[in-house]
Every structure is written in C-alpha cells, then in structure tokens.
Amino acid sequence: MKPFSIHKGTVAPLKRANIDTGAILPKQYLKRVEKKGFGQFLFHNWRFLDNGEDNPDFVLNQHPYREASILLTLQNFGCGSSREHAPWALEDFGFRVLIAPSFADIFYNNCFKNGILPIELPHNLVNELFEIESNVSIFHLEIDLEKQMITDEKGFTAEFNVNPFRKEMLLKGWDDISITLKDANAIEEYESTHQVFYNLNTYSEK
C-alpha cells in the first residue's frame, strides 16, 4: 500500500447525505476478485446515462473534478452494506482523501486498510469548505497526516483527529497483511517447531 504523508489535490464536492456503498459501487460490479479496476464503475448509476454515455450533470463528469483526489461530502458516507469494494473503487478512481461530518463505521475502517484517509470534520467546517469550493474555479486542499492539518492556499486551516494506530498504518503504507508479515520470522519459527497434527499429503495427487 502506498504510504500517505502529505497529499495535495483537487476537491470534488458531492453534496449528498447518507450515500451508501450500493451507490458508490452498484452490486452488479462486485464480481471481480482483484482490487484494481473498480474505478470505472464508481458511482455508476449517477455517472452514466441509460445509453452508457456520461451524465453531464454528475460532478465527476465535469472539469476539473474528473481529476479530483479529495472528495467532500455529507454525513454518514459509506452506509449500507459492508462491501470493501466501495473503498477499492474510490481508490482506483484516484481518491486519497474523503472529508465528511461522519462515515459509516465499517466503511471508515476499510478506507484505512486501502490507503484512503477519511477525515471527519464538524458540520460547520464541512459547510465552509463547500462554500469556498463553490466560489473558485479549482479548489485545492493540502492534507498533512503527520500534523493532522488541512490547509488551502487562501488561509483555511483545520485540525482533524485520527486514531494513532490507523495513522501509523497510512504513514508507513501498511495493510493487515503487511502488519502480519512484520512478524514473519516469528511465524516461520513457530511453524518449524510446533507439532503437526495432520498429514499434509492426504489430498495430494497419486
């Protein structure tokens, strides 16, 4: 997983509350096994018309939001099913930071496991960011994870909270597998010495 330290990117505003994982990635696109390739289906039912063409009214089909890497949205983002494919799709599209007043718990934790920083800010600060974004042609934010600080070029600043363990995971680019592999030597030592209770050749081909 790519380490996260400081990220500067374009902000895309998606002013809707209670966006569920089914809207982020519709169920018909859950068939893939690998993590990559889901970005093309992100917000599919909103991004595309029935004939398959881009929906010009959807924010991510408009300049400069096609290249956005920071999504600004409203409360309870990521509610609904626990599908991890939703953060996979956001990451594959290019989002590295999500900003909202609140997130659904499982979705929130899945973001950290997939290199995305979800930031919870009070409603008044989220509304202030929407207001700033609406008055400029391109709105950039800089996210400093080490300092837990959000800034823009015009003087906006806001601190945010993040669990210390989750913060370390992102800073060092660790996912659950990476953390397990930190103890690979201890695991191998245990496996080489503990008693085997089963025959590994039971199902081998003759």
C-alpha atoms as a printed R data frame, in Angstrom:
    type eleno elety resid chain resno       x       y       z
1   ATOM     1    CA   MET     A     1   0.000   0.000   0.000
2   ATOM     2    CA   LYS     A     2   1.326   3.460  -0.919
3   ATOM     3    CA   PRO     A     3   2.434   5.451   2.174
4   ATOM     4    CA   PHE     A     4   0.438   8.580   2.946
5   ATOM     5    CA   SER     A     5   2.261  11.630   4.309
6   ATOM     6    CA   ILE     A     6   1.181  14.897   2.689
7   ATOM     7    CA   HIS     A     7  -1.398  14.996  -0.066
8   ATOM     8    CA   LYS     A     8  -2.391  17.994  -2.160
9   ATOM     9    CA   GLY     A     9  -5.231  17.629  -4.609
10  ATOM    10    CA   THR     A    10  -8.369  18.965  -6.246
11  ATOM    11    CA   VAL     A    11 -11.576  18.847  -4.221
12  ATOM    12    CA   ALA     A    12 -14.759  17.393  -5.744
13  ATOM    13    CA   PRO     A    13 -17.986  18.405  -3.966
14  ATOM    14    CA   LEU     A    14 -20.689  15.744  -3.632
15  ATOM    15    CA   LYS     A    15 -23.326  17.415  -1.505
16  ATOM    16    CA   ARG     A    16 -25.469  14.444  -0.576
17  ATOM    17    CA   ALA     A    17 -26.008  12.769   2.788
18  ATOM    18    CA   ASN     A    18 -26.295   9.032   3.513
19  ATOM    19    CA   ILE     A    19 -24.541   7.876   0.343
20  ATOM    20    CA   ASP     A    20 -24.456   4.104   0.695
21  ATOM    21    CA   THR     A    21 -21.949   1.596  -0.637
22  ATOM    22    CA   GLY     A    22 -24.521   0.440  -3.200
23  ATOM    23    CA   ALA     A    23 -24.423   3.915  -4.760
24  ATOM    24    CA   ILE     A    24 -20.629   4.081  -4.518
25  ATOM    25    CA   LEU     A    25 -20.320   0.723  -6.291
26  ATOM    26    CA   PRO     A    26 -23.535  -0.986  -7.509
27  ATOM    27    CA   LYS     A    27 -23.843  -4.695  -6.734
28  ATOM    28    CA   GLN     A    28 -23.606  -5.871 -10.370
29  ATOM    29    CA   TYR     A    29 -19.925  -4.878 -10.359
30  ATOM    30    CA   LEU     A    30 -18.867  -6.972  -7.358
31  ATOM    31    CA   LYS     A    31 -17.823  -9.980  -9.459
32  ATOM    32    CA   ARG     A    32 -14.154  -9.068  -9.762
33  ATOM    33    CA   VAL     A    33 -11.785 -10.618  -7.219
34  ATOM    34    CA   GLU     A    34  -8.765  -8.315  -7.563
35  ATOM    35    CA   LYS     A    35  -8.832  -4.831  -6.034
36  ATOM    36    CA   LYS     A    36  -7.949  -2.942  -9.210
37  ATOM    37    CA   GLY     A    37 -10.320  -1.980 -11.995
38  ATOM    38    CA   PHE     A    38 -13.311  -0.812  -9.946
39  ATOM    39    CA   GLY     A    39 -12.783   2.899 -10.583
40  ATOM    40    CA   GLN     A    40 -14.601   2.709 -13.914
41  ATOM    41    CA   PHE     A    41 -17.749   1.641 -12.048
42  ATOM    42    CA   LEU     A    42 -17.592   4.236  -9.252
43  ATOM    43    CA   PHE     A    43 -20.997   5.914  -8.743
44  ATOM    44    CA   HIS     A    44 -22.007   4.138 -11.939
45  ATOM    45    CA   ASN     A    45 -25.740   4.786 -11.724
46  ATOM    46    CA   TRP     A    46 -25.099   8.508 -11.250
47  ATOM    47    CA   ARG     A    47 -22.142   8.914 -13.610
48  ATOM    48    CA   PHE     A    48 -23.732   7.285 -16.647
49  ATOM    49    CA   LEU     A    49 -26.992   7.617 -18.542
50  ATOM    50    CA   ASP     A    50 -29.079   4.610 -19.577
51  ATOM    51    CA   ASN     A    51 -27.400   4.634 -23.000
52  ATOM    52    CA   GLY     A    52 -23.956   4.341 -21.361
53  ATOM    53    CA   GLU     A    53 -22.861   7.898 -22.067
54  ATOM    54    CA   ASP     A    54 -21.508  10.198 -19.361
55  ATOM    55    CA   ASN     A    55 -24.148  12.019 -17.347
56  ATOM    56    CA   PRO     A    56 -23.079  15.668 -17.821
57  ATOM    57    CA   ASP     A    57 -24.889  16.695 -14.643
58  ATOM    58    CA   PHE     A    58 -22.827  14.468 -12.368
59  ATOM    59    CA   VAL     A    59 -19.953  16.253 -10.682
60  ATOM    60    CA   LEU     A    60 -17.236  13.723 -11.510
61  ATOM    61    CA   ASN     A    61 -18.005  14.125 -15.225
62  ATOM    62    CA   GLN     A    62 -17.254  17.842 -15.061
63  ATOM    63    CA   HIS     A    63 -13.977  19.761 -15.242
64  ATOM    64    CA   PRO     A    64 -11.889  19.858 -13.035
65  ATOM    65    CA   TYR     A    65 -13.446  17.120 -10.935
66  ATOM    66    CA   ARG     A    66 -12.523  14.243 -13.255
67  ATOM    67    CA   GLU     A    67  -9.011  14.532 -11.805
68  ATOM    68    CA   ALA     A    68 -10.090  15.148  -8.212
69  ATOM    69    CA   SER     A    69  -8.384  13.219  -5.431
70  ATOM    70    CA   ILE     A    70 -10.258  14.691  -2.460
71  ATOM    71    CA   LEU     A    71 -13.997  14.048  -2.097
72  ATOM    72    CA   LEU     A    72 -16.026  16.471   0.008
73  ATOM    73    CA   THR     A    73 -19.402  15.112   1.010
74  ATOM    74    CA   LEU     A    74 -22.028  14.993   3.761
75  ATOM    75    CA   GLN     A    75 -22.796  12.830   6.775
76  ATOM    76    CA   ASN     A    76 -22.994   9.045   7.021
77  ATOM    77    CA   PHE     A    77 -20.986   8.454   3.863
78  ATOM    78    CA   GLY     A    78 -20.433   4.752   3.148
79  ATOM    79    CA   CYS     A    79 -23.509   3.430   4.947
80  ATOM    80    CA   GLY     A    80 -25.293   0.276   3.788
81  ATOM    81    CA   SER     A    81 -23.560  -2.997   3.053
82  ATOM    82    CA   SER     A    82 -20.043  -3.766   4.292
83  ATOM    83    CA   ARG     A    83 -18.605  -4.338   0.788
84  ATOM    84    CA   GLU     A    84 -14.908  -3.462   0.745
85  ATOM    85    CA   HIS     A    85 -15.270  -2.937  -2.988
86  ATOM    86    CA   ALA     A    86 -16.559   0.582  -2.260
87  ATOM    87    CA   PRO     A    87 -13.217   1.963  -0.989
88  ATOM    88    CA   TRP     A    88 -11.490  -0.110  -3.688
89  ATOM    89    CA   ALA     A    89 -13.489   1.811  -6.316
90  ATOM    90    CA   LEU     A    90 -12.781   5.187  -4.712
91  ATOM    91    CA   GLU     A    91  -9.056   4.443  -4.509
92  ATOM    92    CA   ASP     A    92  -8.928   3.098  -8.046
93  ATOM    93    CA   PHE     A    93 -10.662   6.227  -9.356
94  ATOM    94    CA   GLY     A    94  -7.972   8.323  -7.683
95  ATOM    95    CA   PHE     A    95  -9.392   9.477  -4.355
96  ATOM    96    CA   ARG     A    96  -6.941   9.521  -1.447
97  ATOM    97    CA   VAL     A    97  -8.909  11.703   0.979
98  ATOM    98    CA   LEU     A    98 -12.589  11.809   1.925
99  ATOM    99    CA   ILE     A    99 -13.965  14.655   4.045
100 ATOM   100    CA   ALA     A   100 -17.395  14.443   5.682
101 ATOM   101    CA   PRO     A   101 -19.112  15.115   9.019
102 ATOM   102    CA   SER     A   102 -19.346  11.340   9.593
103 ATOM   103    CA   PHE     A   103 -18.798   7.944   7.984
104 ATOM   104    CA   ALA     A   104 -20.335   4.505   8.462
105 ATOM   105    CA   ASP     A   105 -18.109   2.502  10.824
106 ATOM   106    CA   ILE     A   106 -17.161  -0.464   8.605
107 ATOM   107    CA   PHE     A   107 -16.584   1.729   5.572
108 ATOM   108    CA   TYR     A   108 -14.467   4.095   7.680
109 ATOM   109    CA   ASN     A   109 -12.177   1.272   8.825
110 ATOM   110    CA   ASN     A   110 -11.976  -0.233   5.337
111 ATOM   111    CA   CYS     A   111 -10.678   3.088   3.987
112 ATOM   112    CA   PHE     A   112  -7.592   2.935   6.196
113 ATOM   113    CA   LYS     A   113  -6.894  -0.613   5.029
114 ATOM   114    CA   ASN     A   114  -6.885   0.567   1.425
115 ATOM   115    CA   GLY     A   115  -4.784   3.726   1.546
116 ATOM   116    CA   ILE     A   116  -7.616   6.253   1.842
117 ATOM   117    CA   LEU     A   117  -7.716   8.853   4.623
118 ATOM   118    CA   PRO     A   118 -11.306   9.537   5.772
119 ATOM   119    CA   ILE     A   119 -11.480  12.820   7.721
120 ATOM   120    CA   GLU     A   120 -14.392  13.703   9.957
121 ATOM   121    CA   LEU     A   121 -14.932  17.428  10.438
122 ATOM   122    CA   PRO     A   122 -17.744  19.293  12.208
123 ATOM   123    CA   HIS     A   123 -20.709  20.288  10.029
124 ATOM   124    CA   ASN     A   124 -19.796  23.980  10.122
125 ATOM   125    CA   LEU     A   125 -16.305  23.328   8.734
126 ATOM   126    CA   VAL     A   126 -17.623  20.991   6.037
127 ATOM   127    CA   ASN     A   127 -20.146  23.647   5.046
128 ATOM   128    CA   GLU     A   128 -17.363  26.253   4.996
129 ATOM   129    CA   LEU     A   129 -15.370  24.058   2.605
130 ATOM   130    CA   PHE     A   130 -18.414  23.655   0.340
131 ATOM   131    CA   GLU     A   131 -18.817  27.443   0.357
132 ATOM   132    CA   ILE     A   132 -15.164  28.069  -0.512
133 ATOM   133    CA   GLU     A   133 -15.248  25.462  -3.271
134 ATOM   134    CA   SER     A   134 -18.338  26.998  -4.862
135 ATOM   135    CA   ASN     A   135 -16.590  30.354  -5.255
136 ATOM   136    CA   VAL     A   136 -13.410  29.270  -7.017
137 ATOM   137    CA   SER     A   137 -12.781  27.550 -10.332
138 ATOM   138    CA   ILE     A   138 -10.467  24.929  -8.850
139 ATOM   139    CA   PHE     A   139 -10.230  24.251  -5.128
140 ATOM   140    CA   HIS     A   140  -7.094  22.616  -3.816
141 ATOM   141    CA   LEU     A   141  -6.516  21.363  -0.295
142 ATOM   142    CA   GLU     A   142  -3.343  20.113   1.333
143 ATOM   143    CA   ILE     A   143  -3.692  17.309   3.861
144 ATOM   144    CA   ASP     A   144  -0.771  16.800   6.256
145 ATOM   145    CA   LEU     A   145  -1.346  13.496   8.044
146 ATOM   146    CA   GLU     A   146   1.680  13.822  10.327
147 ATOM   147    CA   LYS     A   147   0.462  17.208  11.631
148 ATOM   148    CA   GLN     A   148  -3.220  16.227  11.235
149 ATOM   149    CA   MET     A   149  -3.864  19.513   9.473
150 ATOM   150    CA   ILE     A   150  -5.906  20.669   6.463
151 ATOM   151    CA   THR     A   151  -4.928  23.897   4.693
152 ATOM   152    CA   ASP     A   152  -5.711  25.746   1.490
153 ATOM   153    CA   GLU     A   153  -3.923  28.500  -0.398
154 ATOM   154    CA   LYS     A   154  -6.187  31.266   0.965
155 ATOM   155    CA   GLY     A   155  -5.707  30.674   4.673
156 ATOM   156    CA   PHE     A   156  -8.233  27.973   5.586
157 ATOM   157    CA   THR     A   157  -6.872  25.694   8.309
158 ATOM   158    CA   ALA     A   158  -8.479  22.900  10.292
159 ATOM   159    CA   GLU     A   159  -7.134  20.191  12.535
160 ATOM   160    CA   PHE     A   160  -8.531  16.678  12.420
161 ATOM   161    CA   ASN     A   161  -8.401  13.618  14.641
162 ATOM   162    CA   VAL     A   162  -7.213  10.197  13.615
163 ATOM   163    CA   ASN     A   163  -6.612   7.033  15.602
164 ATOM   164    CA   PRO     A   164  -2.830   6.723  16.261
165 ATOM   165    CA   PHE     A   165  -2.684   3.136  15.014
166 ATOM   166    CA   ARG     A   166  -4.612   3.947  11.836
167 ATOM   167    CA   LYS     A   167  -2.372   6.980  11.318
168 ATOM   168    CA   GLU     A   168   0.760   4.854  11.552
169 ATOM   169    CA   MET     A   169  -0.704   2.346   9.083
170 ATOM   170    CA   LEU     A   170  -1.206   5.069   6.487
171 ATOM   171    CA   LEU     A   171   2.106   6.824   7.143
172 ATOM   172    CA   LYS     A   172   4.006   3.570   6.642
173 ATOM   173    CA   GLY     A   173   1.783   2.138   3.924
174 ATOM   174    CA   TRP     A   174   0.766  -0.891   5.945
175 ATOM   175    CA   ASP     A   175  -2.322  -3.006   5.410
176 ATOM   176    CA   ASP     A   176  -3.372  -6.024   7.510
177 ATOM   177    CA   ILE     A   177  -1.100  -8.363   5.534
178 ATOM   178    CA   SER     A   178   1.887  -6.029   5.898
179 ATOM   179    CA   ILE     A   179   1.405  -5.910   9.652
180 ATOM   180    CA   THR     A   180   1.249  -9.706   9.832
181 ATOM   181    CA   LEU     A   181   4.393 -10.060   7.716
182 ATOM   182    CA   LYS     A   182   6.308  -7.873  10.174
183 ATOM   183    CA   ASP     A   183   6.336 -10.989  12.342
184 ATOM   184    CA   ALA     A   184   7.213 -13.351   9.502
185 ATOM   185    CA   ASN     A   185  10.349 -14.638  11.247
186 ATOM   186    CA   ALA     A   186   8.443 -15.438  14.431
187 ATOM   187    CA   ILE     A   187   5.696 -17.140  12.403
188 ATOM   188    CA   GLU     A   188   8.228 -19.244  10.484
189 ATOM   189    CA   GLU     A   189  10.000 -20.192  13.715
190 ATOM   190    CA   TYR     A   190   6.727 -21.302  15.263
191 ATOM   191    CA   GLU     A   191   5.705 -23.253  12.171
192 ATOM   192    CA   SER     A   192   9.072 -25.042  12.147
193 ATOM   193    CA   THR     A   193   8.816 -26.224  15.727
194 ATOM   194    CA   HIS     A   194   5.171 -26.849  16.592
195 ATOM   195    CA   GLN     A   195   3.706 -30.315  16.368
196 ATOM   196    CA   VAL     A   196   1.818 -31.184  13.173
197 ATOM   197    CA   PHE     A   197  -1.478 -32.998  13.825
198 ATOM   198    CA   TYR     A   198  -2.467 -33.657  10.235
199 ATOM   199    CA   ASN     A   199  -0.989 -35.282   7.152
200 ATOM   200    CA   LEU     A   200  -0.177 -32.666   4.518
201 ATOM   201    CA   ASN     A   201  -0.168 -35.372   1.812
202 ATOM   202    CA   THR     A   202  -3.708 -36.590   2.482
203 ATOM   203    CA   TYR     A   203  -5.153 -34.892  -0.601
204 ATOM   204    CA   SER     A   204  -2.084 -34.984  -2.840
205 ATOM   205    CA   GLU     A   205  -2.401 -36.476  -6.300
206 ATOM   206    CA   LYS     A   206  -1.073 -40.027  -6.695
